[in-house]
Amino acid sequence: MNRNLQIFTNGFIKENPLLVLNIGLCSSLGVTTSIFNGLGMGVGMMFVLVMSEIVISIFRKLIPSAIRLPVFIIIIAAFTTIVQLVLQAYVSSLYDALGVFLPLIVVNCIIMGRVEAFASKNKVGSSILDALGMGIGYTLVLVLISLIRELFGGGTLFAGTVLKIEVIPEAYRIGILNSAPGGFIVFGLLAAIVQFSKNLIAEKSKKNEKQILKMENKE
């Protein structure tokens, strides 16, 4: 596989920050009660991640190793503040819904982990691909968790927007999905599905390798 494509797609499944690496879980459980919240958090985090990786990659050779972590935090905090101010000014309902989880982007393990492990060691182009891949993977999982929790827990779709639709009557809703334990349940089920899929793929690849070796031995 082309290296750039591999860097970009790593965050989708293979190294998905939530379902595989299990980092940045607070936001995935705290804000995913509606698709609107999950998408907003994902896009905001992706913006901070992309911009932080770009800046840190550009100046990676100029940042002294002894103070690199404080510098990283300052850069991440600057872009997080931009996201906060934009949402507060133009999407106040989303700003209120995300609450404390919005400023906590500064210490999100996904961002700190990628700028330290990748952006500080690679060129700008690769860093952008890495940030986009990780950001998209993170956002997709947030939206999926939000979809399940909002649909089956709240019985609606697109709550918090003018497109709100009531799908499931109140009597048939699974109320626990609106609570923190419900977030853990949905996340656990998705993580189990991903792990099961990875195991199946690994078993198939082993079988293929064994068949190839048998054919080579016969020859």
mmCIF file of C-alpha atoms in Angstrom:
data_model
loop_
_atom_site.group_PDB
_atom_site.id
_atom_site.type_symbol
_atom_site.label_atom_id
_atom_site.label_comp_id
_atom_site.label_asym_id
_atom_site.label_seq_id
_atom_site.Cartn_x
_atom_site.Cartn_y
_atom_site.Cartn_z
ATOM 1 C CA MET A 1 0.000 0.000 0.000
ATOM 2 C CA ASN A 2 1.178 3.520 -0.782
ATOM 3 C CA ARG A 3 2.715 5.068 2.364
ATOM 4 C CA ASN A 4 0.580 8.227 2.206
ATOM 5 C CA LEU A 5 -2.602 6.198 1.813
ATOM 6 C CA GLN A 6 -1.590 3.977 4.716
ATOM 7 C CA ILE A 7 -0.935 7.002 6.946
ATOM 8 C CA PHE A 8 -4.322 8.474 6.019
ATOM 9 C CA THR A 9 -6.347 5.277 6.537
ATOM 10 C CA ASN A 10 -4.648 4.088 9.755
ATOM 11 C CA GLY A 11 -7.053 6.093 11.892
ATOM 12 C CA PHE A 12 -10.159 4.588 10.321
ATOM 13 C CA ILE A 13 -9.889 1.041 11.715
ATOM 14 C CA LYS A 14 -6.340 -0.245 12.237
ATOM 15 C CA GLU A 15 -5.361 2.496 14.715
ATOM 16 C CA ASN A 16 -8.746 4.062 15.408
ATOM 17 C CA PRO A 17 -8.151 6.279 18.453
ATOM 18 C CA LEU A 18 -11.364 5.258 20.199
ATOM 19 C CA LEU A 19 -12.145 1.653 19.279
ATOM 20 C CA VAL A 20 -8.582 0.319 18.964
ATOM 21 C CA LEU A 21 -6.212 2.613 20.890
ATOM 22 C CA ASN A 22 -8.882 3.427 23.520
ATOM 23 C CA ILE A 23 -7.791 7.038 24.026
ATOM 24 C CA GLY A 24 -9.923 10.174 24.185
ATOM 25 C CA LEU A 25 -12.824 8.237 25.671
ATOM 26 C CA CYS A 26 -14.237 11.005 27.891
ATOM 27 C CA SER A 27 -15.727 12.956 24.996
ATOM 28 C CA SER A 28 -17.028 9.794 23.311
ATOM 29 C CA LEU A 29 -19.119 9.006 26.381
ATOM 30 C CA GLY A 30 -19.953 12.526 27.518
ATOM 31 C CA VAL A 31 -21.230 14.273 24.383
ATOM 32 C CA THR A 32 -22.642 11.463 22.262
ATOM 33 C CA THR A 33 -26.283 11.727 23.312
ATOM 34 C CA SER A 34 -27.143 13.287 19.926
ATOM 35 C CA ILE A 35 -25.740 13.211 16.391
ATOM 36 C CA PHE A 36 -25.476 17.017 16.418
ATOM 37 C CA ASN A 37 -23.242 16.960 19.500
ATOM 38 C CA GLY A 38 -21.104 14.063 18.272
ATOM 39 C CA LEU A 39 -20.526 15.611 14.862
ATOM 40 C CA GLY A 40 -19.771 19.019 16.353
ATOM 41 C CA MET A 41 -17.247 17.584 18.798
ATOM 42 C CA GLY A 42 -15.617 15.488 16.075
ATOM 43 C CA VAL A 43 -15.221 18.381 13.641
ATOM 44 C CA GLY A 44 -13.909 20.698 16.363
ATOM 45 C CA MET A 45 -11.374 18.156 17.532
ATOM 46 C CA MET A 46 -10.321 17.426 13.941
ATOM 47 C CA PHE A 47 -9.674 21.125 13.291
ATOM 48 C CA VAL A 48 -7.485 21.404 16.388
ATOM 49 C CA LEU A 49 -5.627 18.197 15.527
ATOM 50 C CA VAL A 50 -4.936 19.172 11.899
ATOM 51 C CA MET A 51 -3.787 22.713 12.711
ATOM 52 C CA SER A 52 -1.673 21.582 15.678
ATOM 53 C CA GLU A 53 0.082 18.886 13.646
ATOM 54 C CA ILE A 54 0.788 21.371 10.845
ATOM 55 C CA VAL A 55 2.343 23.970 13.158
ATOM 56 C CA ILE A 56 4.329 21.453 15.200
ATOM 57 C CA SER A 57 5.580 19.677 12.089
ATOM 58 C CA ILE A 58 6.757 22.982 10.569
ATOM 59 C CA PHE A 59 8.654 24.026 13.687
ATOM 60 C CA ARG A 60 9.626 20.535 14.909
ATOM 61 C CA LYS A 61 13.359 21.138 14.463
ATOM 62 C CA LEU A 62 13.229 24.479 16.297
ATOM 63 C CA ILE A 63 11.391 23.286 19.423
ATOM 64 C CA PRO A 64 13.873 22.262 22.170
ATOM 65 C CA SER A 65 13.137 18.754 23.411
ATOM 66 C CA ALA A 66 13.280 19.911 27.041
ATOM 67 C CA ILE A 67 10.209 22.151 26.625
ATOM 68 C CA ARG A 68 8.397 20.395 23.817
ATOM 69 C CA LEU A 69 5.361 19.310 25.873
ATOM 70 C CA PRO A 70 4.576 22.822 27.218
ATOM 71 C CA VAL A 71 4.986 24.192 23.681
ATOM 72 C CA PHE A 72 2.650 21.509 22.322
ATOM 73 C CA ILE A 73 0.023 22.385 24.940
ATOM 74 C CA ILE A 74 0.234 26.111 24.138
ATOM 75 C CA ILE A 75 -0.255 25.443 20.418
ATOM 76 C CA ILE A 76 -3.171 23.060 21.032
ATOM 77 C CA ALA A 77 -4.743 25.510 23.511
ATOM 78 C CA ALA A 78 -4.582 28.321 20.946
ATOM 79 C CA PHE A 79 -6.538 26.363 18.343
ATOM 80 C CA THR A 80 -8.959 25.044 20.976
ATOM 81 C CA THR A 81 -9.699 28.645 21.976
ATOM 82 C CA ILE A 82 -10.435 29.478 18.331
ATOM 83 C CA VAL A 83 -12.956 26.617 18.173
ATOM 84 C CA GLN A 84 -14.574 27.748 21.429
ATOM 85 C CA LEU A 85 -14.939 31.355 20.293
ATOM 86 C CA VAL A 86 -16.340 30.401 16.877
ATOM 87 C CA LEU A 87 -18.920 28.028 18.385
ATOM 88 C CA GLN A 88 -19.871 30.517 21.088
ATOM 89 C CA ALA A 89 -20.408 33.220 18.480
ATOM 90 C CA TYR A 90 -22.130 31.259 15.705
ATOM 91 C CA VAL A 91 -23.409 27.928 17.133
ATOM 92 C CA SER A 92 -24.229 28.775 20.729
ATOM 93 C CA SER A 93 -26.532 25.762 21.170
ATOM 94 C CA LEU A 94 -23.667 23.391 20.328
ATOM 95 C CA TYR A 95 -21.282 25.394 22.530
ATOM 96 C CA ASP A 96 -23.668 24.990 25.481
ATOM 97 C CA ALA A 97 -24.273 21.289 24.761
ATOM 98 C CA LEU A 98 -20.569 20.383 24.640
ATOM 99 C CA GLY A 99 -19.912 22.280 27.850
ATOM 100 C CA VAL A 100 -16.716 21.382 29.683
ATOM 101 C CA PHE A 101 -15.701 18.813 27.055
ATOM 102 C CA LEU A 102 -14.893 21.599 24.592
ATOM 103 C CA PRO A 103 -12.022 23.200 26.554
ATOM 104 C CA LEU A 104 -10.840 19.703 27.500
ATOM 105 C CA ILE A 105 -9.759 19.250 23.872
ATOM 106 C CA VAL A 106 -6.512 20.848 25.061
ATOM 107 C CA VAL A 107 -5.617 17.732 27.029
ATOM 108 C CA ASN A 108 -7.259 15.210 24.706
ATOM 109 C CA CYS A 109 -4.976 12.171 24.582
ATOM 110 C CA ILE A 110 -5.522 11.763 20.844
ATOM 111 C CA ILE A 111 -4.108 15.190 20.020
ATOM 112 C CA MET A 112 -1.229 15.001 22.491
ATOM 113 C CA GLY A 113 -0.394 11.492 21.325
ATOM 114 C CA ARG A 114 -0.347 12.335 17.609
ATOM 115 C CA VAL A 115 1.661 15.544 17.880
ATOM 116 C CA GLU A 116 4.214 13.790 20.075
ATOM 117 C CA ALA A 117 4.399 10.491 18.187
ATOM 118 C CA PHE A 118 3.933 11.737 14.622
ATOM 119 C CA ALA A 119 3.962 15.481 13.893
ATOM 120 C CA SER A 120 7.144 16.112 15.870
ATOM 121 C CA LYS A 121 8.980 13.511 13.772
ATOM 122 C CA ASN A 122 7.481 13.862 10.258
ATOM 123 C CA LYS A 123 7.056 16.375 7.449
ATOM 124 C CA VAL A 124 4.016 18.614 7.040
ATOM 125 C CA GLY A 125 2.344 16.607 4.250
ATOM 126 C CA SER A 126 2.461 13.343 6.197
ATOM 127 C CA SER A 127 1.318 15.114 9.364
ATOM 128 C CA ILE A 128 -1.752 16.533 7.593
ATOM 129 C CA LEU A 129 -2.698 13.071 6.318
ATOM 130 C CA ASP A 130 -2.216 11.579 9.776
ATOM 131 C CA ALA A 131 -4.332 14.288 11.427
ATOM 132 C CA LEU A 132 -7.120 13.977 8.857
ATOM 133 C CA GLY A 133 -7.183 10.189 9.118
ATOM 134 C CA MET A 134 -7.263 10.178 12.902
ATOM 135 C CA GLY A 135 -9.795 13.010 12.977
ATOM 136 C CA ILE A 136 -12.133 11.325 10.498
ATOM 137 C CA GLY A 137 -11.857 7.989 12.333
ATOM 138 C CA TYR A 138 -12.627 9.705 15.637
ATOM 139 C CA THR A 139 -15.565 11.646 14.178
ATOM 140 C CA LEU A 140 -17.102 8.604 12.491
ATOM 141 C CA VAL A 141 -17.082 6.661 15.752
ATOM 142 C CA LEU A 142 -18.555 9.613 17.666
ATOM 143 C CA VAL A 143 -21.360 9.955 15.118
ATOM 144 C CA LEU A 144 -22.055 6.204 15.168
ATOM 145 C CA ILE A 145 -22.233 6.120 18.977
ATOM 146 C CA SER A 146 -24.421 9.242 18.905
ATOM 147 C CA LEU A 147 -26.728 7.728 16.298
ATOM 148 C CA ILE A 148 -27.312 4.574 18.362
ATOM 149 C CA ARG A 149 -27.795 6.430 21.640
ATOM 150 C CA GLU A 150 -30.042 9.131 20.221
ATOM 151 C CA LEU A 151 -32.170 6.772 18.145
ATOM 152 C CA PHE A 152 -32.726 3.998 20.676
ATOM 153 C CA GLY A 153 -32.322 6.065 23.851
ATOM 154 C CA GLY A 154 -34.056 9.284 22.905
ATOM 155 C CA GLY A 155 -36.187 7.989 20.058
ATOM 156 C CA THR A 156 -35.184 10.895 17.816
ATOM 157 C CA LEU A 157 -32.758 11.863 15.067
ATOM 158 C CA PHE A 158 -30.964 15.216 14.737
ATOM 159 C CA ALA A 159 -32.103 16.490 18.128
ATOM 160 C CA GLY A 160 -30.997 20.063 18.758
ATOM 161 C CA THR A 161 -31.532 21.075 15.129
ATOM 162 C CA VAL A 162 -34.489 22.155 12.998
ATOM 163 C CA LEU A 163 -34.354 18.712 11.347
ATOM 164 C CA LYS A 164 -35.338 16.885 14.549
ATOM 165 C CA ILE A 165 -37.437 13.789 13.831
ATOM 166 C CA GLU A 166 -39.212 11.585 16.389
ATOM 167 C CA VAL A 167 -38.755 7.973 15.279
ATOM 168 C CA ILE A 168 -39.466 5.726 18.271
ATOM 169 C CA PRO A 169 -42.392 6.309 20.684
ATOM 170 C CA GLU A 170 -41.392 7.044 24.271
ATOM 171 C CA ALA A 171 -42.736 3.708 25.561
ATOM 172 C CA TYR A 172 -40.286 1.761 23.390
ATOM 173 C CA ARG A 173 -37.117 3.760 24.078
ATOM 174 C CA ILE A 174 -34.123 2.316 25.972
ATOM 175 C CA GLY A 175 -33.675 5.054 28.545
ATOM 176 C CA ILE A 176 -30.352 3.810 29.905
ATOM 177 C CA LEU A 177 -28.653 4.731 26.607
ATOM 178 C CA ASN A 178 -29.114 8.404 27.513
ATOM 179 C CA SER A 179 -26.999 7.958 30.635
ATOM 180 C CA ALA A 180 -23.254 7.482 31.124
ATOM 181 C CA PRO A 181 -23.596 3.675 31.536
ATOM 182 C CA GLY A 182 -25.406 3.631 28.185
ATOM 183 C CA GLY A 183 -22.404 5.288 26.583
ATOM 184 C CA PHE A 184 -20.142 2.569 27.993
ATOM 185 C CA ILE A 185 -22.480 -0.163 26.723
ATOM 186 C CA VAL A 186 -22.581 1.176 23.153
ATOM 187 C CA PHE A 187 -18.850 1.838 23.085
ATOM 188 C CA GLY A 188 -18.127 -1.654 24.412
ATOM 189 C CA LEU A 189 -20.316 -3.304 21.773
ATOM 190 C CA LEU A 190 -18.645 -1.376 18.935
ATOM 191 C CA ALA A 191 -15.166 -2.130 20.281
ATOM 192 C CA ALA A 192 -16.061 -5.834 20.514
ATOM 193 C CA ILE A 193 -17.305 -5.865 16.903
ATOM 194 C CA VAL A 194 -14.092 -4.241 15.672
ATOM 195 C CA GLN A 195 -11.929 -6.679 17.633
ATOM 196 C CA PHE A 196 -13.942 -9.648 16.364
ATOM 197 C CA SER A 197 -13.533 -8.425 12.779
ATOM 198 C CA LYS A 198 -9.789 -7.991 13.241
ATOM 199 C CA ASN A 199 -9.490 -11.511 14.621
ATOM 200 C CA LEU A 200 -11.389 -12.941 11.636
ATOM 201 C CA ILE A 201 -9.137 -11.109 9.196
ATOM 202 C CA ALA A 202 -6.026 -12.310 11.051
ATOM 203 C CA GLU A 203 -7.265 -15.931 10.976
ATOM 204 C CA LYS A 204 -8.002 -15.730 7.242
ATOM 205 C CA SER A 205 -4.555 -14.315 6.514
ATOM 206 C CA LYS A 206 -2.929 -17.134 8.522
ATOM 207 C CA LYS A 207 -4.911 -19.747 6.601
ATOM 208 C CA ASN A 208 -3.899 -18.171 3.308
ATOM 209 C CA GLU A 209 -0.245 -18.172 4.363
ATOM 210 C CA LYS A 210 -0.451 -21.858 5.317
ATOM 211 C CA GLN A 211 -2.053 -22.742 1.982
ATOM 212 C CA ILE A 212 0.659 -20.854 0.105
ATOM 213 C CA LEU A 213 3.382 -22.671 2.073
ATOM 214 C CA LYS A 214 1.747 -26.056 1.341
ATOM 215 C CA MET A 215 1.619 -25.276 -2.367
ATOM 216 C CA GLU A 216 5.254 -24.171 -2.344
ATOM 217 C CA ASN A 217 6.313 -27.347 -0.505
ATOM 218 C CA LYS A 218 4.469 -29.545 -3.044
ATOM 219 C CA GLU A 219 6.256 -27.794 -5.884
#
